[in-house]
Structure formats: C-alpha cells, structure tokens
PDB file of C-alpha atoms in Angstrom:
ATOM      1  CA  MET A   1      58.410 -80.064  -9.908  1.00 51.00           C
ATOM      2  CA  SER A   2      60.632 -81.292  -6.873  1.00 64.00           C
ATOM      3  CA  SER A   3      58.770 -83.103  -4.293  1.00 77.00           C
ATOM      4  CA  ALA A   4      61.243 -81.031  -1.678  1.00 81.00           C
ATOM      5  CA  LEU A   5      60.258 -78.280   0.426  1.00 89.00           C
ATOM      6  CA  LEU A   6      63.537 -77.340   1.041  1.00 93.00           C
ATOM      7  CA  PRO A   7      66.918 -76.394  -0.581  1.00 95.00           C
ATOM      8  CA  GLU A   8      68.760 -79.931  -0.858  1.00 96.00           C
ATOM      9  CA  GLU A   9      71.805 -78.380   1.460  1.00 97.00           C
ATOM     10  CA  ILE A  10      68.995 -77.713   4.276  1.00 98.00           C
ATOM     11  CA  GLU A  11      67.540 -81.192   4.247  1.00 97.00           C
ATOM     12  CA  SER A  12      70.824 -82.881   3.967  1.00 98.00           C
ATOM     13  CA  LEU A  13      72.566 -80.936   7.137  1.00 98.00           C
ATOM     14  CA  ALA A  14      68.798 -81.722   8.566  1.00 98.00           C
ATOM     15  CA  ARG A  15      68.843 -85.467   7.838  1.00 98.00           C
ATOM     16  CA  ARG A  16      72.604 -85.003   9.565  1.00 98.00           C
ATOM     17  CA  VAL A  17      71.125 -83.859  13.098  1.00 98.00           C
ATOM     18  CA  VAL A  18      68.356 -86.518  12.966  1.00 98.00           C
ATOM     19  CA  GLU A  19      70.295 -88.815  12.448  1.00 98.00           C
ATOM     20  CA  GLU A  20      73.415 -88.313  14.680  1.00 98.00           C
ATOM     21  CA  ASN A  21      71.660 -86.707  17.375  1.00 98.00           C
ATOM     22  CA  ARG A  22      69.271 -90.415  17.135  1.00 98.00           C
ATOM     23  CA  ALA A  23      72.565 -91.852  17.401  1.00 98.00           C
ATOM     24  CA  ALA A  24      73.620 -90.105  20.838  1.00 97.00           C
ATOM     25  CA  ASN A  25      70.035 -90.683  21.893  1.00 98.00           C
ATOM     26  CA  ARG A  26      69.967 -86.602  22.627  1.00 97.00           C
ATOM     27  CA  LYS A  27      67.089 -84.661  22.390  1.00 98.00           C
ATOM     28  CA  VAL A  28      66.509 -80.747  20.990  1.00 98.00           C
ATOM     29  CA  VAL A  29      64.763 -78.033  20.926  1.00 98.00           C
ATOM     30  CA  LEU A  30      64.400 -74.854  19.312  1.00 98.00           C
ATOM     31  CA  ALA A  31      63.792 -71.570  19.865  1.00 98.00           C
ATOM     32  CA  GLU A  32      63.699 -69.476  16.571  1.00 98.00           C
ATOM     33  CA  SER A  33      62.833 -65.746  16.238  1.00 98.00           C
ATOM     34  CA  CYS A  34      64.020 -64.466  12.440  1.00 97.00           C
ATOM     35  CA  THR A  35      63.615 -68.005  11.171  1.00 98.00           C
ATOM     36  CA  GLY A  36      60.538 -68.443  12.051  1.00 98.00           C
ATOM     37  CA  GLY A  37      60.284 -72.381  12.503  1.00 98.00           C
ATOM     38  CA  LEU A  38      62.571 -72.666   9.261  1.00 98.00           C
ATOM     39  CA  VAL A  39      65.120 -74.768  11.988  1.00 98.00           C
ATOM     40  CA  ALA A  40      62.196 -77.161  13.015  1.00 98.00           C
ATOM     41  CA  ALA A  41      60.341 -77.452   9.765  1.00 98.00           C
ATOM     42  CA  ALA A  42      64.150 -78.697   7.978  1.00 98.00           C
ATOM     43  CA  LEU A  43      63.931 -81.261  10.669  1.00 98.00           C
ATOM     44  CA  THR A  44      60.528 -82.359  10.288  1.00 98.00           C
ATOM     45  CA  GLU A  45      60.924 -82.797   7.130  1.00 97.00           C
ATOM     46  CA  ILE A  46      63.111 -85.948   8.032  1.00 98.00           C
ATOM     47  CA  PRO A  47      61.745 -89.320   8.470  1.00 97.00           C
ATOM     48  CA  GLY A  48      62.391 -90.478  12.688  1.00 97.00           C
ATOM     49  CA  SER A  49      62.701 -86.740  13.570  1.00 98.00           C
ATOM     50  CA  SER A  50      60.274 -87.327  16.390  1.00 98.00           C
ATOM     51  CA  ALA A  51      63.055 -89.504  17.924  1.00 98.00           C
ATOM     52  CA  VAL A  52      64.904 -86.519  18.169  1.00 98.00           C
ATOM     53  CA  LEU A  53      62.674 -83.189  18.429  1.00 98.00           C
ATOM     54  CA  ASP A  54      61.364 -82.531  21.301  1.00 98.00           C
ATOM     55  CA  ARG A  55      59.663 -79.258  20.590  1.00 98.00           C
ATOM     56  CA  GLY A  56      59.859 -75.726  19.064  1.00 98.00           C
ATOM     57  CA  PHE A  57      59.232 -72.052  20.439  1.00 98.00           C
ATOM     58  CA  VAL A  58      58.758 -69.306  17.826  1.00 98.00           C
ATOM     59  CA  THR A  59      59.015 -66.091  19.602  1.00 98.00           C
ATOM     60  CA  TYR A  60      58.905 -63.540  16.776  1.00 97.00           C
ATOM     61  CA  SER A  61      57.804 -60.938  19.402  1.00 98.00           C
ATOM     62  CA  ASN A  62      59.710 -59.399  22.496  1.00 98.00           C
ATOM     63  CA  GLU A  63      56.548 -60.463  24.470  1.00 98.00           C
ATOM     64  CA  ALA A  64      56.787 -63.903  22.977  1.00 98.00           C
ATOM     65  CA  LYS A  65      59.878 -64.267  24.352  1.00 98.00           C
ATOM     66  CA  GLN A  66      59.467 -63.161  27.484  1.00 98.00           C
ATOM     67  CA  GLU A  67      56.101 -65.028  27.753  1.00 98.00           C
ATOM     68  CA  SER A  68      57.335 -68.286  26.618  1.00 98.00           C
ATOM     69  CA  LEU A  69      60.840 -68.805  26.880  1.00 98.00           C
ATOM     70  CA  GLY A  70      61.007 -66.391  30.169  1.00 98.00           C
ATOM     71  CA  VAL A  71      63.534 -64.105  29.012  1.00 98.00           C
ATOM     72  CA  PRO A  72      64.021 -61.036  31.199  1.00 98.00           C
ATOM     73  CA  LEU A  73      62.466 -57.205  30.305  1.00 98.00           C
ATOM     74  CA  GLU A  74      65.548 -56.307  31.262  1.00 98.00           C
ATOM     75  CA  ILE A  75      67.666 -58.070  28.873  1.00 98.00           C
ATOM     76  CA  ILE A  76      65.746 -56.960  25.983  1.00 98.00           C
ATOM     77  CA  GLU A  77      65.888 -53.537  27.161  1.00 98.00           C
ATOM     78  CA  THR A  78      69.374 -53.489  27.935  1.00 98.00           C
ATOM     79  CA  PHE A  79      71.205 -55.573  25.072  1.00 98.00           C
ATOM     80  CA  GLY A  80      67.838 -55.727  22.319  1.00 97.00           C
ATOM     81  CA  ALA A  81      66.295 -58.771  21.258  1.00 98.00           C
ATOM     82  CA  VAL A  82      69.095 -59.116  18.353  1.00 98.00           C
ATOM     83  CA  SER A  83      72.021 -59.950  21.261  1.00 98.00           C
ATOM     84  CA  ILE A  84      73.860 -62.811  22.598  1.00 97.00           C
ATOM     85  CA  ALA A  85      72.481 -62.373  26.130  1.00 97.00           C
ATOM     86  CA  CYS A  86      69.146 -62.585  24.796  1.00 98.00           C
ATOM     87  CA  ALA A  87      69.334 -65.922  22.454  1.00 98.00           C
ATOM     88  CA  TRP A  88      71.574 -67.477  25.182  1.00 97.00           C
ATOM     89  CA  ALA A  89      68.315 -66.744  27.236  1.00 97.00           C
ATOM     90  CA  MET A  90      65.661 -67.815  24.704  1.00 98.00           C
ATOM     91  CA  ALA A  91      68.104 -71.006  24.645  1.00 97.00           C
ATOM     92  CA  LYS A  92      68.257 -71.299  28.154  1.00 96.00           C
ATOM     93  CA  GLY A  93      64.032 -70.946  28.697  1.00 98.00           C
ATOM     94  CA  ALA A  94      63.625 -73.029  25.761  1.00 98.00           C
ATOM     95  CA  LEU A  95      65.786 -76.072  27.895  1.00 97.00           C
ATOM     96  CA  GLU A  96      63.631 -75.367  30.528  1.00 97.00           C
ATOM     97  CA  ARG A  97      60.629 -75.922  29.442  1.00 98.00           C
ATOM     98  CA  SER A  98      61.601 -79.478  27.283  1.00 98.00           C
ATOM     99  CA  HIS A  99      62.698 -82.950  27.643  1.00 98.00           C
ATOM    100  CA  ALA A 100      65.331 -82.006  25.482  1.00 98.00           C
ATOM    101  CA  ASN A 101      69.019 -82.268  25.754  1.00 97.00           C
ATOM    102  CA  ILE A 102      70.178 -79.192  24.033  1.00 97.00           C
ATOM    103  CA  ALA A 103      68.661 -76.141  22.795  1.00 97.00           C
ATOM    104  CA  VAL A 104      69.840 -73.726  20.438  1.00 98.00           C
ATOM    105  CA  ALA A 105      68.341 -70.311  19.511  1.00 98.00           C
ATOM    106  CA  ILE A 106      68.200 -68.133  16.981  1.00 98.00           C
ATOM    107  CA  SER A 107      67.257 -64.097  16.637  1.00 98.00           C
ATOM    108  CA  GLY A 108      68.088 -61.581  14.321  1.00 98.00           C
ATOM    109  CA  VAL A 109      67.215 -58.814  11.399  1.00 98.00           C
ATOM    110  CA  ALA A 110      66.204 -60.622   8.191  1.00 97.00           C
ATOM    111  CA  GLY A 111      65.144 -57.302   6.766  1.00 96.00           C
ATOM    112  CA  PRO A 112      64.683 -55.684   4.779  1.00 95.00           C
ATOM    113  CA  ASP A 113      63.605 -53.398   7.164  1.00 94.00           C
ATOM    114  CA  GLY A 114      65.005 -53.512  11.209  1.00 93.00           C
ATOM    115  CA  GLY A 115      68.407 -52.680  10.422  1.00 95.00           C
ATOM    116  CA  THR A 116      70.699 -49.976  12.368  1.00 95.00           C
ATOM    117  CA  ASP A 117      74.226 -49.228  12.237  1.00 95.00           C
ATOM    118  CA  LEU A 118      74.904 -51.291  15.100  1.00 95.00           C
ATOM    119  CA  LYS A 119      72.929 -54.053  13.768  1.00 97.00           C
ATOM    120  CA  PRO A 120      72.849 -54.334  10.019  1.00 97.00           C
ATOM    121  CA  VAL A 121      70.225 -55.971   7.957  1.00 97.00           C
ATOM    122  CA  GLY A 122      71.725 -59.631   7.980  1.00 98.00           C
ATOM    123  CA  THR A 123      72.941 -59.502  12.029  1.00 98.00           C
ATOM    124  CA  VAL A 124      72.250 -63.064  13.719  1.00 98.00           C
ATOM    125  CA  VAL A 125      72.578 -64.255  16.692  1.00 98.00           C
ATOM    126  CA  PHE A 126      72.820 -67.917  17.860  1.00 98.00           C
ATOM    127  CA  ALA A 127      73.162 -69.421  21.412  1.00 98.00           C
ATOM    128  CA  ARG A 128      73.477 -73.505  22.130  1.00 97.00           C
ATOM    129  CA  VAL A 129      72.851 -74.613  25.660  1.00 96.00           C
ATOM    130  CA  VAL A 130      73.378 -77.989  26.659  1.00 95.00           C
ATOM    131  CA  ARG A 131      71.736 -79.639  29.922  1.00 94.00           C
ATOM    132  CA  GLY A 132      74.062 -80.637  32.669  1.00 90.00           C
ATOM    133  CA  THR A 133      76.408 -78.964  31.819  1.00 84.00           C
ATOM    134  CA  GLU A 134      78.866 -76.446  33.621  1.00 73.00           C
ATOM    135  CA  SER A 135      80.067 -74.707  30.808  1.00 71.00           C
ATOM    136  CA  GLU A 136      79.871 -71.329  29.731  1.00 73.00           C
ATOM    137  CA  PRO A 137      77.060 -70.718  27.725  1.00 73.00           C
ATOM    138  CA  GLU A 138      78.002 -71.312  23.260  1.00 88.00           C
ATOM    139  CA  GLY A 139      77.307 -67.566  21.487  1.00 93.00           C
ATOM    140  CA  GLU A 140      77.943 -66.418  18.120  1.00 96.00           C
ATOM    141  CA  LEU A 141      77.258 -63.335  16.325  1.00 97.00           C
ATOM    142  CA  LYS A 142      77.353 -63.615  12.335  1.00 97.00           C
ATOM    143  CA  LEU A 143      76.721 -61.055   9.989  1.00 97.00           C
ATOM    144  CA  PHE A 144      75.579 -62.331   6.727  1.00 97.00           C
ATOM    145  CA  GLU A 145      75.236 -60.417   3.182  1.00 95.00           C
ATOM    146  CA  PRO A 146      72.239 -59.196   3.139  1.00 91.00           C
ATOM    147  CA  ILE A 147      71.325 -60.028  -0.829  1.00 94.00           C
ATOM    148  CA  SER A 148      68.081 -60.820   0.398  1.00 96.00           C
ATOM    149  CA  ARG A 149      65.332 -61.908   3.489  1.00 97.00           C
ATOM    150  CA  ALA A 150      64.764 -65.646   2.215  1.00 96.00           C
ATOM    151  CA  SER A 151      69.148 -65.974   1.618  1.00 97.00           C
ATOM    152  CA  ILE A 152      70.317 -64.591   5.400  1.00 98.00           C
ATOM    153  CA  ARG A 153      67.302 -66.898   7.142  1.00 97.00           C
ATOM    154  CA  ARG A 154      68.338 -69.785   4.716  1.00 97.00           C
ATOM    155  CA  GLU A 155      71.742 -69.114   6.310  1.00 98.00           C
ATOM    156  CA  ALA A 156      70.407 -68.813   9.880  1.00 98.00           C
ATOM    157  CA  THR A 157      68.961 -72.226   9.512  1.00 98.00           C
ATOM    158  CA  LEU A 158      71.824 -73.960   8.586  1.00 98.00           C
ATOM    159  CA  CYS A 159      74.200 -72.447  11.307  1.00 98.00           C
ATOM    160  CA  ALA A 160      71.175 -73.433  13.725  1.00 98.00           C
ATOM    161  CA  LEU A 161      71.628 -76.948  12.222  1.00 98.00           C
ATOM    162  CA  ASP A 162      75.077 -76.893  12.539  1.00 98.00           C
ATOM    163  CA  LEU A 163      75.138 -76.056  16.221  1.00 97.00           C
ATOM    164  CA  LEU A 164      72.480 -78.592  16.466  1.00 98.00           C
ATOM    165  CA  LEU A 165      75.205 -81.756  15.842  1.00 97.00           C
ATOM    166  CA  PRO A 166      76.914 -83.694  18.271  1.00 94.00           C
TER     167      PRO A 166
END
C-alpha cells in the first residue's frame, strides 16, 4: 500500500510549487470551489509547505464566495459562479484577506450533474492575481473531458498548481 495521499503527478507538481515559491520568497493563497481544498491538500503534503502556503478558502456555495471572499452578488447573478469574472473576484478577495503574494482561484462544474449547454460538466475556470502588479487579471476557462467527477477535480488541481509556479 502506498503511503502517498494523492497521485504522484499532483504530489510532484506540488513539490515544485513549494520549492520554487520558497526560493522566490513568495506566499500563496487559494480560493477553491469545485476542488474542495485539494490544491491546499496537495501543498500541505509537502514538508516545508508552511513557508509557502498562507491559507486556503474553500468557498463551495455562492454565499461562501460572497461572505468569505467578498464576491459581489451582481457578478454571480450576471455571469454565474463558474465564470472568469467570479474566479477573478474570488482570487482578488483571497489575496486581500491574506498575507500572500499570489492568489489562485478555481470554480467549476465537476458533475455528474449541474452542467448546462453553456457550461457543461467539465467546465472549470481559473484566475490568478499577483500582489503589487498593475497588470490585467489573469483568467482561463478550460473544458475537461467529463470522464468522472474525480478526473475533473484532479485535472483542475494540476492546472491550479501550475498557475502557482513563479
């Protein structure tokens, strides 16, 4: 039986995130919805992660996104929780409520239910905000093959970890 909690590809990428952010003297914060804390869990599997991970917010409900991260109701009502606008507001709110240098947010439809024609199961949005930069917010929408709920969450976790690399 393996002693690893998560798949090797996730653990390996999480190790890189911790090592490279520690070397860059950067702290990270996460705002997770569909991944339910998997990105934070991946980072905390790595010894020394406390030097890098400031905190994580698991804001699964729309109310949690509003209350914990300050996502405006207008964004959720206009664009939906699975939108780049919402993910960007989540990342911005997480950064403002932390001591981190970089925030990554994830929101999506992991299924098997909940998909629509416009946002089918497998739709996941990501956003990254870096403290002290005046650049445009970074956002991305991905459509993962809806093989299973677990596969969508695994792929989303890998993408979020990749966004945390310096």
